[in-house]
Amino acid sequence: AGQSGSGTGSSSDADVGSNSVLTYQLISNPSFSLALRENPGGKKQPELVLERALDREKQSSFELVLMAVDGGDPARSGTVQVRINVTDANDNPPVFSKRIYEARVAENLPVGSLVLQVLATDADAGSNRKVSYSFGNVPDDVAMLFSIDSESGEIRTAGPLDFEENSKYTFDLEARDGGGLTDKCEVQIDITDVNDNTPEITILSLSSPVTEDAPTGTVVALLKVRDRDSGENGQVSCELSGEAPLSIVASSVENWPGRTGP
Ligand SMILES: *[C@@H]1O[C@H](CO)[C@@H](O)[C@H](O)[C@H]1NC(C)=O
């Protein structure tokens, strides 16, 4: 919707008497009507009056034809064309194309990479249509790891991601038009694992030396092996190299440290 105009028109007829009595007519337009106003001098002036609410987003201008008819016989008429432009009011908020935007990226994504792009549109015109994007109330880690381009809506990485640190980020974004109307959306970013961790071996205990009469099956060393990656990337197999009458036996993690040698 927008600002309306009411215009006053004035016509004249050089004839005198009934030949100069003018009637006015507005050629069919449901948005405007004609009213006659008598000014202090007694002269009647037609006024163009707005009949219903305008909506610039539906119709941004009107072409009206005003006709004045005199009282002569035969009557003579004159017409004038009136163009009315409707200016924009900020009556539409920006609207995000989705309520929730989702992306899935690998944890080794280089800093500055595009993660996803959001879009909000606004039906108004000019600055009322111009949308800028910003983070809502986001945790510090989100603000440190991601950046949003206020004009394009592009979300990029701003720091190194780490699946082992955090595998999912959820935060709000805001779109604001030039007149201050806003919309919100949610962004969900899933981080996927990359095999970026090497297995770590820790010796928890070691019995050395071992007596030569130690029975077969004696536990000589207790080892802990782990890999911070997940899935197949985190599965570890152990093997022993070198010449020794020893073998590696898997024991479940849950048993340690309750477990002692036999
Ligand atoms: C109305 O809009 C038209 C098209 O944009 C423009 O050419 C014209 O000058 C405008 N008229 C007024 C009175 O603003």
mmCIF file of N, CA, C and O in Angstrom, residues 122-172:
data_model
loop_
_atom_site.group_PDB
_atom_site.id
_atom_site.type_symbol
_atom_site.label_atom_id
_atom_site.label_comp_id
_atom_site.label_asym_id
_atom_site.label_seq_id
_atom_site.Cartn_x
_atom_site.Cartn_y
_atom_site.Cartn_z
ATOM 1 N N ASP A 122 11.904 -9.229 -0.322
ATOM 2 C CA ASP A 122 11.007 -8.232 0.241
ATOM 3 C C ASP A 122 10.242 -7.594 -0.916
ATOM 4 O O ASP A 122 10.839 -7.199 -1.907
ATOM 5 N N ALA A 123 8.933 -7.547 -0.790
ATOM 6 C CA ALA A 123 8.094 -7.086 -1.908
ATOM 7 C C ALA A 123 8.092 -5.570 -2.079
ATOM 8 O O ALA A 123 7.619 -5.064 -3.083
ATOM 9 N N ASP A 124 8.634 -4.831 -1.112
ATOM 10 C CA ASP A 124 8.633 -3.377 -1.221
ATOM 11 C C ASP A 124 9.651 -2.892 -2.256
ATOM 12 O O ASP A 124 10.288 -3.703 -2.931
ATOM 13 N N ALA A 125 9.788 -1.579 -2.348
ATOM 14 C CA ALA A 125 10.685 -0.994 -3.351
ATOM 15 C C ALA A 125 11.807 -0.211 -2.667
ATOM 16 O O ALA A 125 11.728 0.103 -1.477
ATOM 17 N N GLY A 126 12.843 0.092 -3.439
ATOM 18 C CA GLY A 126 13.929 0.947 -2.952
ATOM 19 C C GLY A 126 14.593 0.373 -1.717
ATOM 20 O O GLY A 126 14.822 -0.830 -1.635
ATOM 21 N N SER A 127 14.870 1.246 -0.736
ATOM 22 C CA SER A 127 15.587 0.782 0.458
ATOM 23 C C SER A 127 14.700 -0.133 1.309
ATOM 24 O O SER A 127 15.188 -0.940 2.082
ATOM 25 N N ASN A 128 13.390 -0.004 1.161
ATOM 26 C CA ASN A 128 12.474 -0.894 1.890
ATOM 27 C C ASN A 128 12.591 -2.328 1.406
ATOM 28 O O ASN A 128 12.119 -3.256 2.053
ATOM 29 N N ARG A 129 13.212 -2.489 0.223
ATOM 30 C CA ARG A 129 13.357 -3.802 -0.380
ATOM 31 C C ARG A 129 14.730 -4.398 -0.074
ATOM 32 O O ARG A 129 14.952 -5.593 -0.195
ATOM 33 N N LYS A 130 15.663 -3.513 0.303
ATOM 34 C CA LYS A 130 17.046 -3.930 0.477
ATOM 35 C C LYS A 130 17.187 -4.705 1.790
ATOM 36 O O LYS A 130 16.874 -4.195 2.865
ATOM 37 N N VAL A 131 17.668 -5.934 1.687
ATOM 38 C CA VAL A 131 17.743 -6.810 2.856
ATOM 39 C C VAL A 131 19.199 -6.972 3.275
ATOM 40 O O VAL A 131 20.074 -7.146 2.430
ATOM 41 N N SER A 132 19.463 -6.874 4.579
ATOM 42 C CA SER A 132 20.812 -7.211 5.059
ATOM 43 C C SER A 132 20.699 -8.334 6.090
ATOM 44 O O SER A 132 19.712 -8.435 6.820
ATOM 45 N N TYR A 133 21.732 -9.179 6.087
ATOM 46 C CA TYR A 133 21.717 -10.389 6.904
ATOM 47 C C TYR A 133 22.699 -10.256 8.062
ATOM 48 O O TYR A 133 23.772 -9.671 7.912
ATOM 49 N N SER A 134 22.323 -10.824 9.201
ATOM 50 C CA SER A 134 23.260 -10.849 10.323
ATOM 51 C C SER A 134 22.959 -12.054 11.209
ATOM 52 O O SER A 134 21.878 -12.638 11.140
ATOM 53 N N PHE A 135 23.957 -12.395 12.037
ATOM 54 C CA PHE A 135 23.745 -13.458 13.013
ATOM 55 C C PHE A 135 22.734 -12.979 14.042
ATOM 56 O O PHE A 135 22.712 -11.812 14.385
ATOM 57 N N GLY A 136 21.918 -13.889 14.513
ATOM 58 C CA GLY A 136 21.072 -13.572 15.649
ATOM 59 C C GLY A 136 21.961 -13.657 16.889
ATOM 60 O O GLY A 136 23.133 -13.332 16.849
ATOM 61 N N ASN A 137 21.395 -14.137 17.975
ATOM 62 C CA ASN A 137 22.165 -14.303 19.198
ATOM 63 C C ASN A 137 22.923 -15.620 19.095
ATOM 64 O O ASN A 137 22.372 -16.665 19.390
ATOM 65 N N VAL A 138 24.174 -15.583 18.639
ATOM 66 C CA VAL A 138 24.876 -16.850 18.432
ATOM 67 C C VAL A 138 25.981 -17.032 19.459
ATOM 68 O O VAL A 138 26.561 -16.070 19.942
ATOM 69 N N PRO A 139 26.269 -18.291 19.813
ATOM 70 C CA PRO A 139 27.373 -18.575 20.735
ATOM 71 C C PRO A 139 28.708 -18.115 20.137
ATOM 72 O O PRO A 139 28.830 -18.000 18.916
ATOM 73 N N ASP A 140 29.670 -17.873 21.016
ATOM 74 C CA ASP A 140 30.985 -17.371 20.585
ATOM 75 C C ASP A 140 31.643 -18.283 19.560
ATOM 76 O O ASP A 140 32.269 -17.806 18.610
ATOM 77 N N ASP A 141 31.505 -19.620 19.741
ATOM 78 C CA ASP A 141 32.202 -20.514 18.816
ATOM 79 C C ASP A 141 31.638 -20.395 17.401
ATOM 80 O O ASP A 141 32.380 -20.475 16.430
ATOM 81 N N VAL A 142 30.352 -20.141 17.298
ATOM 82 C CA VAL A 142 29.753 -19.951 15.971
ATOM 83 C C VAL A 142 30.298 -18.671 15.331
ATOM 84 O O VAL A 142 30.706 -18.665 14.173
ATOM 85 N N ALA A 143 30.342 -17.605 16.127
ATOM 86 C CA ALA A 143 30.829 -16.329 15.602
ATOM 87 C C ALA A 143 32.295 -16.424 15.184
ATOM 88 O O ALA A 143 32.749 -15.706 14.292
ATOM 89 N N MET A 144 33.053 -17.316 15.826
ATOM 90 C CA MET A 144 34.470 -17.447 15.495
ATOM 91 C C MET A 144 34.691 -18.357 14.285
ATOM 92 O O MET A 144 35.656 -18.183 13.557
ATOM 93 N N LEU A 145 33.795 -19.314 14.092
ATOM 94 C CA LEU A 145 34.006 -20.300 13.022
ATOM 95 C C LEU A 145 33.289 -19.977 11.718
ATOM 96 O O LEU A 145 33.637 -20.502 10.673
ATOM 97 N N PHE A 146 32.274 -19.099 11.791
ATOM 98 C CA PHE A 146 31.510 -18.800 10.583
ATOM 99 C C PHE A 146 31.344 -17.293 10.430
ATOM 100 O O PHE A 146 31.322 -16.559 11.405
ATOM 101 N N SER A 147 31.234 -16.874 9.160
ATOM 102 C CA SER A 147 30.972 -15.461 8.905
ATOM 103 C C SER A 147 29.786 -15.376 7.957
ATOM 104 O O SER A 147 29.520 -16.300 7.191
ATOM 105 N N ILE A 148 29.054 -14.262 8.051
ATOM 106 C CA ILE A 148 27.930 -14.063 7.130
ATOM 107 C C ILE A 148 28.162 -12.763 6.375
ATOM 108 O O ILE A 148 28.520 -11.750 6.972
ATOM 109 N N ASP A 149 27.995 -12.819 5.059
ATOM 110 C CA ASP A 149 28.077 -11.611 4.242
ATOM 111 C C ASP A 149 26.725 -10.916 4.326
ATOM 112 O O ASP A 149 25.715 -11.477 3.914
ATOM 113 N N SER A 150 26.705 -9.711 4.883
ATOM 114 C CA SER A 150 25.429 -9.044 5.151
ATOM 115 C C SER A 150 24.647 -8.767 3.871
ATOM 116 O O SER A 150 23.429 -8.673 3.903
ATOM 117 N N GLU A 151 25.342 -8.627 2.742
ATOM 118 C CA GLU A 151 24.620 -8.318 1.499
ATOM 119 C C GLU A 151 24.206 -9.561 0.717
ATOM 120 O O GLU A 151 23.091 -9.633 0.220
ATOM 121 N N SER A 152 25.136 -10.525 0.605
ATOM 122 C CA SER A 152 24.843 -11.681 -0.254
ATOM 123 C C SER A 152 24.182 -12.831 0.507
ATOM 124 O O SER A 152 23.599 -13.714 -0.103
ATOM 125 N N GLY A 153 24.286 -12.842 1.821
ATOM 126 C CA GLY A 153 23.723 -13.948 2.593
ATOM 127 C C GLY A 153 24.591 -15.196 2.576
ATOM 128 O O GLY A 153 24.136 -16.268 2.962
ATOM 129 N N GLU A 154 25.839 -15.052 2.112
ATOM 130 C CA GLU A 154 26.734 -16.209 2.065
ATOM 131 C C GLU A 154 27.346 -16.477 3.439
ATOM 132 O O GLU A 154 27.878 -15.569 4.070
ATOM 133 N N ILE A 155 27.251 -17.730 3.865
ATOM 134 C CA ILE A 155 27.896 -18.136 5.112
ATOM 135 C C ILE A 155 29.166 -18.874 4.745
ATOM 136 O O ILE A 155 29.140 -19.822 3.962
ATOM 137 N N ARG A 156 30.280 -18.420 5.288
ATOM 138 C CA ARG A 156 31.576 -19.044 4.996
ATOM 139 C C ARG A 156 32.264 -19.446 6.295
ATOM 140 O O ARG A 156 31.937 -18.934 7.360
ATOM 141 N N THR A 157 33.238 -20.339 6.159
ATOM 142 C CA THR A 157 34.014 -20.709 7.338
ATOM 143 C C THR A 157 34.987 -19.581 7.657
ATOM 144 O O THR A 157 35.559 -18.961 6.762
ATOM 145 N N ALA A 158 35.120 -19.294 8.933
ATOM 146 C CA ALA A 158 36.029 -18.231 9.361
ATOM 147 C C ALA A 158 37.135 -18.797 10.242
ATOM 148 O O ALA A 158 38.005 -18.069 10.704
ATOM 149 N N GLY A 159 37.103 -20.087 10.478
ATOM 150 C CA GLY A 159 38.113 -20.725 11.308
ATOM 151 C C GLY A 159 38.114 -22.212 11.004
ATOM 152 O O GLY A 159 37.258 -22.702 10.270
ATOM 153 N N PRO A 160 39.082 -22.947 11.557
ATOM 154 C CA PRO A 160 39.157 -24.380 11.276
ATOM 155 C C PRO A 160 38.071 -25.163 12.012
ATOM 156 O O PRO A 160 37.891 -24.992 13.218
ATOM 157 N N LEU A 161 37.349 -25.991 11.281
ATOM 158 C CA LEU A 161 36.318 -26.832 11.893
ATOM 159 C C LEU A 161 36.990 -28.073 12.460
ATOM 160 O O LEU A 161 38.076 -28.456 12.027
ATOM 161 N N ASP A 162 36.347 -28.691 13.434
ATOM 162 C CA ASP A 162 36.897 -29.920 14.003
ATOM 163 C C ASP A 162 35.730 -30.794 14.428
ATOM 164 O O ASP A 162 35.037 -30.490 15.396
ATOM 165 N N PHE A 163 35.539 -31.864 13.678
ATOM 166 C CA PHE A 163 34.441 -32.789 13.968
ATOM 167 C C PHE A 163 34.521 -33.304 15.389
ATOM 168 O O PHE A 163 33.503 -33.472 16.060
ATOM 169 N N GLU A 164 35.772 -33.570 15.849
ATOM 170 C CA GLU A 164 35.953 -34.149 17.187
ATOM 171 C C GLU A 164 35.595 -33.135 18.282
ATOM 172 O O GLU A 164 35.270 -33.505 19.406
ATOM 173 N N GLU A 165 35.650 -31.843 17.923
ATOM 174 C CA GLU A 165 35.320 -30.783 18.872
ATOM 175 C C GLU A 165 33.793 -30.584 18.921
ATOM 176 O O GLU A 165 33.191 -30.547 19.977
ATOM 177 N N ASN A 166 33.200 -30.429 17.743
ATOM 178 C CA ASN A 166 31.761 -30.199 17.646
ATOM 179 C C ASN A 166 31.307 -30.616 16.253
ATOM 180 O O ASN A 166 31.854 -30.175 15.255
ATOM 181 N N SER A 167 30.325 -31.489 16.204
ATOM 182 C CA SER A 167 29.925 -32.031 14.908
ATOM 183 C C SER A 167 28.642 -31.396 14.378
ATOM 184 O O SER A 167 28.184 -31.729 13.303
ATOM 185 N N LYS A 168 28.064 -30.451 15.146
ATOM 186 C CA LYS A 168 26.827 -29.812 14.669
ATOM 187 C C LYS A 168 26.695 -28.407 15.246
ATOM 188 O O LYS A 168 26.906 -28.211 16.442
ATOM 189 N N TYR A 169 26.377 -27.465 14.363
ATOM 190 C CA TYR A 169 26.135 -26.093 14.805
ATOM 191 C C TYR A 169 24.737 -25.682 14.381
ATOM 192 O O TYR A 169 24.329 -25.921 13.252
ATOM 193 N N THR A 170 23.994 -25.097 15.311
ATOM 194 C CA THR A 170 22.653 -24.593 15.018
ATOM 195 C C THR A 170 22.584 -23.163 15.522
ATOM 196 O O THR A 170 22.948 -22.889 16.665
ATOM 197 N N PHE A 171 22.185 -22.261 14.640
ATOM 198 C CA PHE A 171 22.093 -20.864 15.076
ATOM 199 C C PHE A 171 21.043 -20.125 14.244
ATOM 200 O O PHE A 171 20.579 -20.624 13.217
ATOM 201 N N ASP A 172 20.689 -18.928 14.706
ATOM 202 C CA ASP A 172 19.672 -18.114 14.027
ATOM 203 C C ASP A 172 20.310 -17.031 13.171
ATOM 204 O O ASP A 172 21.371 -16.510 13.513
#
